[in-house]
Coordinates of C-alpha atoms in Angstrom, one line a residue:
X20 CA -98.8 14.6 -92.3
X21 CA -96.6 15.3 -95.0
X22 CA -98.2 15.3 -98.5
X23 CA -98.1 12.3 -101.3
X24 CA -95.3 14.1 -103.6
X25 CA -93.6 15.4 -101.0
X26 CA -93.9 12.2 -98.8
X27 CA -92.8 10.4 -102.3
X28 CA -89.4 12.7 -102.7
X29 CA -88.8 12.2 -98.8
X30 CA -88.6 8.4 -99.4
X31 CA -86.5 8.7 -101.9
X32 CA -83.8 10.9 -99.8
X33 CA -83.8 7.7 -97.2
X34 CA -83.6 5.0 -99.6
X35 CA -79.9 6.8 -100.6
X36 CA -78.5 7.2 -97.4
X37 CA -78.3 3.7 -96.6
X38 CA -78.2 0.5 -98.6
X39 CA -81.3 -1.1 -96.5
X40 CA -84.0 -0.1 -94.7
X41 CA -86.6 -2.1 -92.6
X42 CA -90.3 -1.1 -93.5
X43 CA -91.2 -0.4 -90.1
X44 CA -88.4 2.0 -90.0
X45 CA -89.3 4.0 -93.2
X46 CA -92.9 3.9 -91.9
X47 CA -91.9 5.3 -88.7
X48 CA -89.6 8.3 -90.4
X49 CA -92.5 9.1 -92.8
X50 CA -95.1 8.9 -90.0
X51 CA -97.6 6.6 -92.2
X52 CA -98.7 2.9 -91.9
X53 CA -96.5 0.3 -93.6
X54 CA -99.1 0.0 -96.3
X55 CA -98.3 3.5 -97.4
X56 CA -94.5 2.9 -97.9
X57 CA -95.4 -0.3 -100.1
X58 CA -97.4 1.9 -101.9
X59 CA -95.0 4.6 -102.6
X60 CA -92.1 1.6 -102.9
X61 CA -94.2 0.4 -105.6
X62 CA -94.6 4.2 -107.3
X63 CA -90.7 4.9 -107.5
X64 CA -90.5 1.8 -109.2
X65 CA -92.8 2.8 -112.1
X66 CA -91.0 6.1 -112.2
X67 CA -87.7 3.9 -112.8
X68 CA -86.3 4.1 -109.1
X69 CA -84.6 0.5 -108.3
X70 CA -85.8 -0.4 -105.2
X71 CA -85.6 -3.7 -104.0
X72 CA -88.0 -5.2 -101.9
X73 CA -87.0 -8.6 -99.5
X74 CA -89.4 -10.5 -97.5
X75 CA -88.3 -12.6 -93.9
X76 CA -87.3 -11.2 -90.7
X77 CA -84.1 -9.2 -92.0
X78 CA -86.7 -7.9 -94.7
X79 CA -86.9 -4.7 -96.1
X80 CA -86.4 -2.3 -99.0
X81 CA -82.8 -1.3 -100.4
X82 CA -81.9 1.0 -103.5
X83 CA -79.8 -0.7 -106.3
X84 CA -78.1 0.0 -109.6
X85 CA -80.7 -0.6 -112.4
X86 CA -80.5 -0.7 -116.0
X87 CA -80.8 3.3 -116.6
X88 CA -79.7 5.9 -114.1
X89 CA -83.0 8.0 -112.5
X90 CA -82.8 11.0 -111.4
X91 CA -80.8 11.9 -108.3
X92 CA -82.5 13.8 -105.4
X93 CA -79.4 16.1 -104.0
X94 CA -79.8 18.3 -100.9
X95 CA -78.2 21.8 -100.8
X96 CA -74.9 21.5 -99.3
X97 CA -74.9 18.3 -102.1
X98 CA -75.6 20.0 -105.2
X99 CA -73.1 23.0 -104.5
X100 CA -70.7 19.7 -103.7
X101 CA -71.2 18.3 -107.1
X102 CA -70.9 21.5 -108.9
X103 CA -67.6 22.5 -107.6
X104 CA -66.1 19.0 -108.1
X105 CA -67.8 18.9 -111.6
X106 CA -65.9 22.9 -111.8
X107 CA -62.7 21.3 -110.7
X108 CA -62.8 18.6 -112.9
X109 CA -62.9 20.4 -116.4
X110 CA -59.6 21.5 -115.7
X111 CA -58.2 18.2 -113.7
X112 CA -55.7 15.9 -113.8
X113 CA -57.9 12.8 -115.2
X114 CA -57.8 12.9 -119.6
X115 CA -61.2 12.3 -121.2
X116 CA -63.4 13.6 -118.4
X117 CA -63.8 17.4 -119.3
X118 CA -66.4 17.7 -122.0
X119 CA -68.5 15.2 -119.7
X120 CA -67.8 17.7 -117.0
X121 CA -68.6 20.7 -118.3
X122 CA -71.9 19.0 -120.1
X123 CA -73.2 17.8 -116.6
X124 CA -72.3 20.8 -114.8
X125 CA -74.4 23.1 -116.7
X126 CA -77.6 20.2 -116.4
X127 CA -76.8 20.8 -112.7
X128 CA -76.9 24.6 -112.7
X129 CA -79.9 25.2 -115.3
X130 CA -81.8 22.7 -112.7
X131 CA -80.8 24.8 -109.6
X132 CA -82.9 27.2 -107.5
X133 CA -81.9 30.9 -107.3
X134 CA -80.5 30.8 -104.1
X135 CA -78.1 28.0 -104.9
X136 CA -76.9 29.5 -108.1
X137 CA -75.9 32.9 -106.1
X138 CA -73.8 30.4 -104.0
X139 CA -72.4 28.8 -107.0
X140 CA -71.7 32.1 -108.7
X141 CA -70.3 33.4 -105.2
X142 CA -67.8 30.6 -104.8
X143 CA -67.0 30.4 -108.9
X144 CA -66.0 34.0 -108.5
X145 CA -63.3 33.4 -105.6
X146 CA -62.0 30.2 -106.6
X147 CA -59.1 30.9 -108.8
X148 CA -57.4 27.0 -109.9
X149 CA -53.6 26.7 -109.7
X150 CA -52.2 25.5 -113.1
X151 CA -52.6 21.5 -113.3
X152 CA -49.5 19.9 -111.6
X153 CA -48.7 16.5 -112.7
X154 CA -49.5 14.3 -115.7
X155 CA -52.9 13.5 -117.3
X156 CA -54.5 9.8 -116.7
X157 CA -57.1 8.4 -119.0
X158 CA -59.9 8.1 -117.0
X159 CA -61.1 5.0 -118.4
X160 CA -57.9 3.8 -116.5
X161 CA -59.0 4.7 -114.1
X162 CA -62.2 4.0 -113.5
X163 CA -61.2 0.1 -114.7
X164 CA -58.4 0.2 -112.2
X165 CA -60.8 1.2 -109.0
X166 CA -63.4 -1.7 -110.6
X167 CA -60.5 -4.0 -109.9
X168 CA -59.7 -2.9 -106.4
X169 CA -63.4 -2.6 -105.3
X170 CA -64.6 -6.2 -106.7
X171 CA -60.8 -7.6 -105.5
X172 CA -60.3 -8.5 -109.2
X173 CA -56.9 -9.9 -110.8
X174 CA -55.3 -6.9 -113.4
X175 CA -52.6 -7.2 -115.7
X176 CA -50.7 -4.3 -117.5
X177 CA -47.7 -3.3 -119.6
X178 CA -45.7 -0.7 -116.9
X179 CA -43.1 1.5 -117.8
X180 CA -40.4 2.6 -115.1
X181 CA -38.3 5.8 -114.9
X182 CA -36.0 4.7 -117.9
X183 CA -38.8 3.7 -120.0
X184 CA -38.5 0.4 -120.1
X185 CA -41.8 -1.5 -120.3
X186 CA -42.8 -4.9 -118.5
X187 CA -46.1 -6.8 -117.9
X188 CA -47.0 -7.1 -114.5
X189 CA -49.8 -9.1 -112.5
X190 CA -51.1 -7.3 -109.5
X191 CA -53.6 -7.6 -106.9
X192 CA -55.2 -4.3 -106.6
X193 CA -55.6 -2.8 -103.3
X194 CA -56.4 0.9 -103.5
X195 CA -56.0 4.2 -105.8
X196 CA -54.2 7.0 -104.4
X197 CA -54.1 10.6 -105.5
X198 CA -51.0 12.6 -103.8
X199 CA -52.2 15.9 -105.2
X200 CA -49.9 15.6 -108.5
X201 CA -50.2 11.7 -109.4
X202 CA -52.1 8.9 -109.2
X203 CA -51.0 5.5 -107.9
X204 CA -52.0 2.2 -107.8
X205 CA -51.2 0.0 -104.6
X206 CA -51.3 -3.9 -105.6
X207 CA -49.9 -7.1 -104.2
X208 CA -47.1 -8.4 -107.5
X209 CA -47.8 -11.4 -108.3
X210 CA -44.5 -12.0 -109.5
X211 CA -42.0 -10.5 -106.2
X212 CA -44.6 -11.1 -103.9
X213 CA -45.0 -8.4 -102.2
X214 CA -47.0 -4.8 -101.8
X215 CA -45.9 -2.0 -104.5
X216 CA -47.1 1.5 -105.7
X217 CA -47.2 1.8 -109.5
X218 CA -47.7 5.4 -111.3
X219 CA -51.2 5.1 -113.1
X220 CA -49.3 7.5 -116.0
X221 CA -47.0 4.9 -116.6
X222 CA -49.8 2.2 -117.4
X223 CA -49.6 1.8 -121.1
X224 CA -53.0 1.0 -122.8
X225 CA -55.8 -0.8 -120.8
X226 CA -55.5 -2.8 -118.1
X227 CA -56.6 -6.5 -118.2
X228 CA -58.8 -7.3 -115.4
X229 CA -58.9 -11.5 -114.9
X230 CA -60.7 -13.7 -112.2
X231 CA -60.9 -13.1 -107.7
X232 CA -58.1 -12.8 -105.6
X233 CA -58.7 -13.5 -101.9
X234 CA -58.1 -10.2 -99.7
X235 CA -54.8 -9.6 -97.9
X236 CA -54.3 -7.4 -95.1
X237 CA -53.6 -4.0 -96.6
X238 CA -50.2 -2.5 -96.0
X239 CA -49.3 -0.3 -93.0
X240 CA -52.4 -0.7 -91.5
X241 CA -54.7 0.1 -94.2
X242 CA -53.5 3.7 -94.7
X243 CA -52.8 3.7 -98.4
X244 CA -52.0 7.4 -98.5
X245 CA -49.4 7.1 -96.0
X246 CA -47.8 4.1 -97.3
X247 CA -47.8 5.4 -100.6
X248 CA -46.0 9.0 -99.2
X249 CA -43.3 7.2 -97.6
X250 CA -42.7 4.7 -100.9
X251 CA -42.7 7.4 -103.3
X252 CA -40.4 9.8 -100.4
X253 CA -37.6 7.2 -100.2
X254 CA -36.7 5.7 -103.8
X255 CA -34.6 2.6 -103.3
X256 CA -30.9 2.8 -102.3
X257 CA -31.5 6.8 -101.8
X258 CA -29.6 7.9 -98.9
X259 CA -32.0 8.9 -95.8
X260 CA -32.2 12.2 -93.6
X261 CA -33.2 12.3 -90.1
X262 CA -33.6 15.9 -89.0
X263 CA -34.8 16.7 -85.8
X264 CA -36.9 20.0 -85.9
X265 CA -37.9 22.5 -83.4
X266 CA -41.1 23.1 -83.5
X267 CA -44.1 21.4 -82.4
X268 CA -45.4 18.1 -84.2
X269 CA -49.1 19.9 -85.3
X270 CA -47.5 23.0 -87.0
X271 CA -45.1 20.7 -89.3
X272 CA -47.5 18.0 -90.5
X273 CA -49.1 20.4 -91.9
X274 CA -46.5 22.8 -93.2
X275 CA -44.4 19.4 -94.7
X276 CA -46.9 17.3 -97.1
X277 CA -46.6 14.1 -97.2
X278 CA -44.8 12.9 -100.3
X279 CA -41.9 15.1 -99.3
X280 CA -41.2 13.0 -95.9
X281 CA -42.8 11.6 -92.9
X282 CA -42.9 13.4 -89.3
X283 CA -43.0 11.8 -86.3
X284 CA -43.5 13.4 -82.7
X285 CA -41.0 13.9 -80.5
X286 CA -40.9 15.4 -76.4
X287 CA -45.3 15.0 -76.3
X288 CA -45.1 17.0 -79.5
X289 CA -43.4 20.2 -79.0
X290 CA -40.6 19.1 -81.3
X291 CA -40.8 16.7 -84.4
X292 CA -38.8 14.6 -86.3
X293 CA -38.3 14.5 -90.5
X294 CA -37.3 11.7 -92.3
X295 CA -36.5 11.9 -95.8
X296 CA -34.5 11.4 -98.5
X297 CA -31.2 13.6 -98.4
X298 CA -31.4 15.4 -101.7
X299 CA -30.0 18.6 -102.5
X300 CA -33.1 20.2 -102.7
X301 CA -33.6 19.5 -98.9
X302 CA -31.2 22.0 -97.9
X303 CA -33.6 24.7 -99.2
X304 CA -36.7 22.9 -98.2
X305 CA -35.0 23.0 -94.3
X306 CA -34.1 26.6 -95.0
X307 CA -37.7 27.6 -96.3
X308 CA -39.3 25.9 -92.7
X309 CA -38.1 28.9 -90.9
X310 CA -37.6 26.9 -87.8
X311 CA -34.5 25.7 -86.0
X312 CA -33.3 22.6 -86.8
X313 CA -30.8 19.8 -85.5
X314 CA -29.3 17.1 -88.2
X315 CA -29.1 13.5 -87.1
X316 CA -28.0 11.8 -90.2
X317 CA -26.3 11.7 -93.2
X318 CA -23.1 13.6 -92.2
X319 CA -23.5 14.5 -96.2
X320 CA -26.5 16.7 -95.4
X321 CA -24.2 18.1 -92.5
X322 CA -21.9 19.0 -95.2
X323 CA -24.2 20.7 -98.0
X324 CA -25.9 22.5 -95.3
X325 CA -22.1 24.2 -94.3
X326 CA -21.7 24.8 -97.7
X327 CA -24.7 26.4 -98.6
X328 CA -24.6 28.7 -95.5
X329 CA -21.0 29.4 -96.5
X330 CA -22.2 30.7 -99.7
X331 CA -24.9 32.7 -98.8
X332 CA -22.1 34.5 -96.4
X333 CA -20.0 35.3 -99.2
X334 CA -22.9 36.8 -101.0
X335 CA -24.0 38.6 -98.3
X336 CA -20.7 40.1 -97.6
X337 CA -20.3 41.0 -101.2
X338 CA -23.5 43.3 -101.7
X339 CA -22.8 44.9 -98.1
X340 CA -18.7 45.7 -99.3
X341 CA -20.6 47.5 -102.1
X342 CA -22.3 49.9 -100.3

């Protein structure tokens, strides 16, 4: 029979793993009459827990928002979670959220055991961050843009593309997306009626968020990371590589991320396929795979792929005539 505080703090861990909970069930969990769990219900509440309590046959008890935020019970693995995220986020890519950051991170490690804060100190002293890649986004943006998506709210904003110019747009928000160096928003337009990825950096001041949209199927299948890779992978009118490469399917999709092309199995996966745009650059990214490779299209990529191999002869050749 587990004590009345710890009983009390055990209660509270269920209520936050799921968003209801029959009595009977909590009862059963804790090992105490029904009784006892109204009881305790009725104690986090006066300790400023929002528990909600429904009567009927689907009746039960469910934690909700409330008008103050109580104290969060975190488990181990939880709290050195939140601490490294809270770590990582003092030197992120999302504007305004530092000092906030940094303020709640050292709340968290003042309130932690010792053994945790060896384990913090321990993983603090081996994680070295890479300098921040990509631009900054306010995170009130952000935050008001992932309202919209999740409450399937109408948002309007001033956009800027590539040149600069800027245009309002009216979107239906479906997702936000982080490739690891930008955000992006994927929305319905209104206006061309039809699915697009928009750069949260380009968003110029604060969205307007207006009245419901009904939901539409999401794009590619739900998988908003992927569809996002292959929009922002092939701008429009951008000539297309296919590049068949030899090696198998699990080594390159994880070598090649996914803004930089998609791969697709080939022969049960011992050999892949890239698709991509046919830049320059993907001379040296095909190079830098260390793998052989066989090119299917353009006959341009063909061509600076000669050229390229043509030069690196005629350096090679130089420096080995100078010996």
């Amino acid at each position: 029979m587990l004590s009345s505080s710890t009983r009390l703090l055990r209660l509270l861990s269920l209520l936050q793993t799921r968003t209801h909970w029959m009595g009977p069930e909590l009862a059963e969990r804790l090992e105490v009459h029904p009784r006892t769990v109204r009881r305790d219900v009725d104690r986090l509440r006066q300790l400023g827990y929002p528990v909600h309590a429904s009567s009927g046959v689907a009746g039960g008890y469910a934690f909700r928002a409330g008008q103050a935020l109580p104290p969060l019970l975190l488990d181990d693995d939880e709290a050195l979670a939140v601490s490294i995220a809270l770590r990582t986020a003092t030197a992120g890519a999302v504007g305004g959220i530092e000092e906030p950051a940094l303020r709640a991170l050292v709340k968290l490690e003042q309130a932690m055991p010792a053994r945790l804060r060896k384990r913090v100190d321990a993983l603090r002293s081996v994680i070295v961050p890479l300098d921040r890649i990509g631009p900054v986004v306010e995170a009130s943006v952000l935050a008001t843009l992932a309202t919209a998506c999740r409450d399937q709210l109408r948002t309007a904003f001033h956009y800027e593309d590539a040149q600069g110019r800027s245009a309002q747009r009216s979107v239906e928000p479906q997702g936000v997306v982080h490739t690891g160096e930008r955000w992006y928003l994927v929305a319905w337009d209104c206006v061309r009626g039809d699915w697009r990825t928009f750069r949260i950096d380009r968003i110029v001041g604060d969205p307007q968020v207006g009245a419901h949209f009904a939901p539409r199927a999401s794009p590619d299948g739900g998988d908003l990371k992927g569809y996002v890779a292959r929009s922002i992978s092939a701008p429009p009118h951008a000539e297309q590589a296919r590049v068949v490469l030899h090696a198998p399917y699990a080594v390159m999709s994880r070598r090649i991320p996914q803004f930089a092309g998609v791969v697709t199995s080939l022969e049960a996966g011992q050999r892949c396929q890239l698709a991509c745009v046919a830049s320059d650059s993907l001379v040296y990214w095909l190079m830098a795979l260390d793998v052989e490779f066989e090119v299917l299209a353009p006959v341009s990529l063909t061509e600076r792929l000669r050229v390229a191999g043509e030069r690196a002869l005629r350096c090679t050749a130089s420096q080995a005539g100078g010996r």
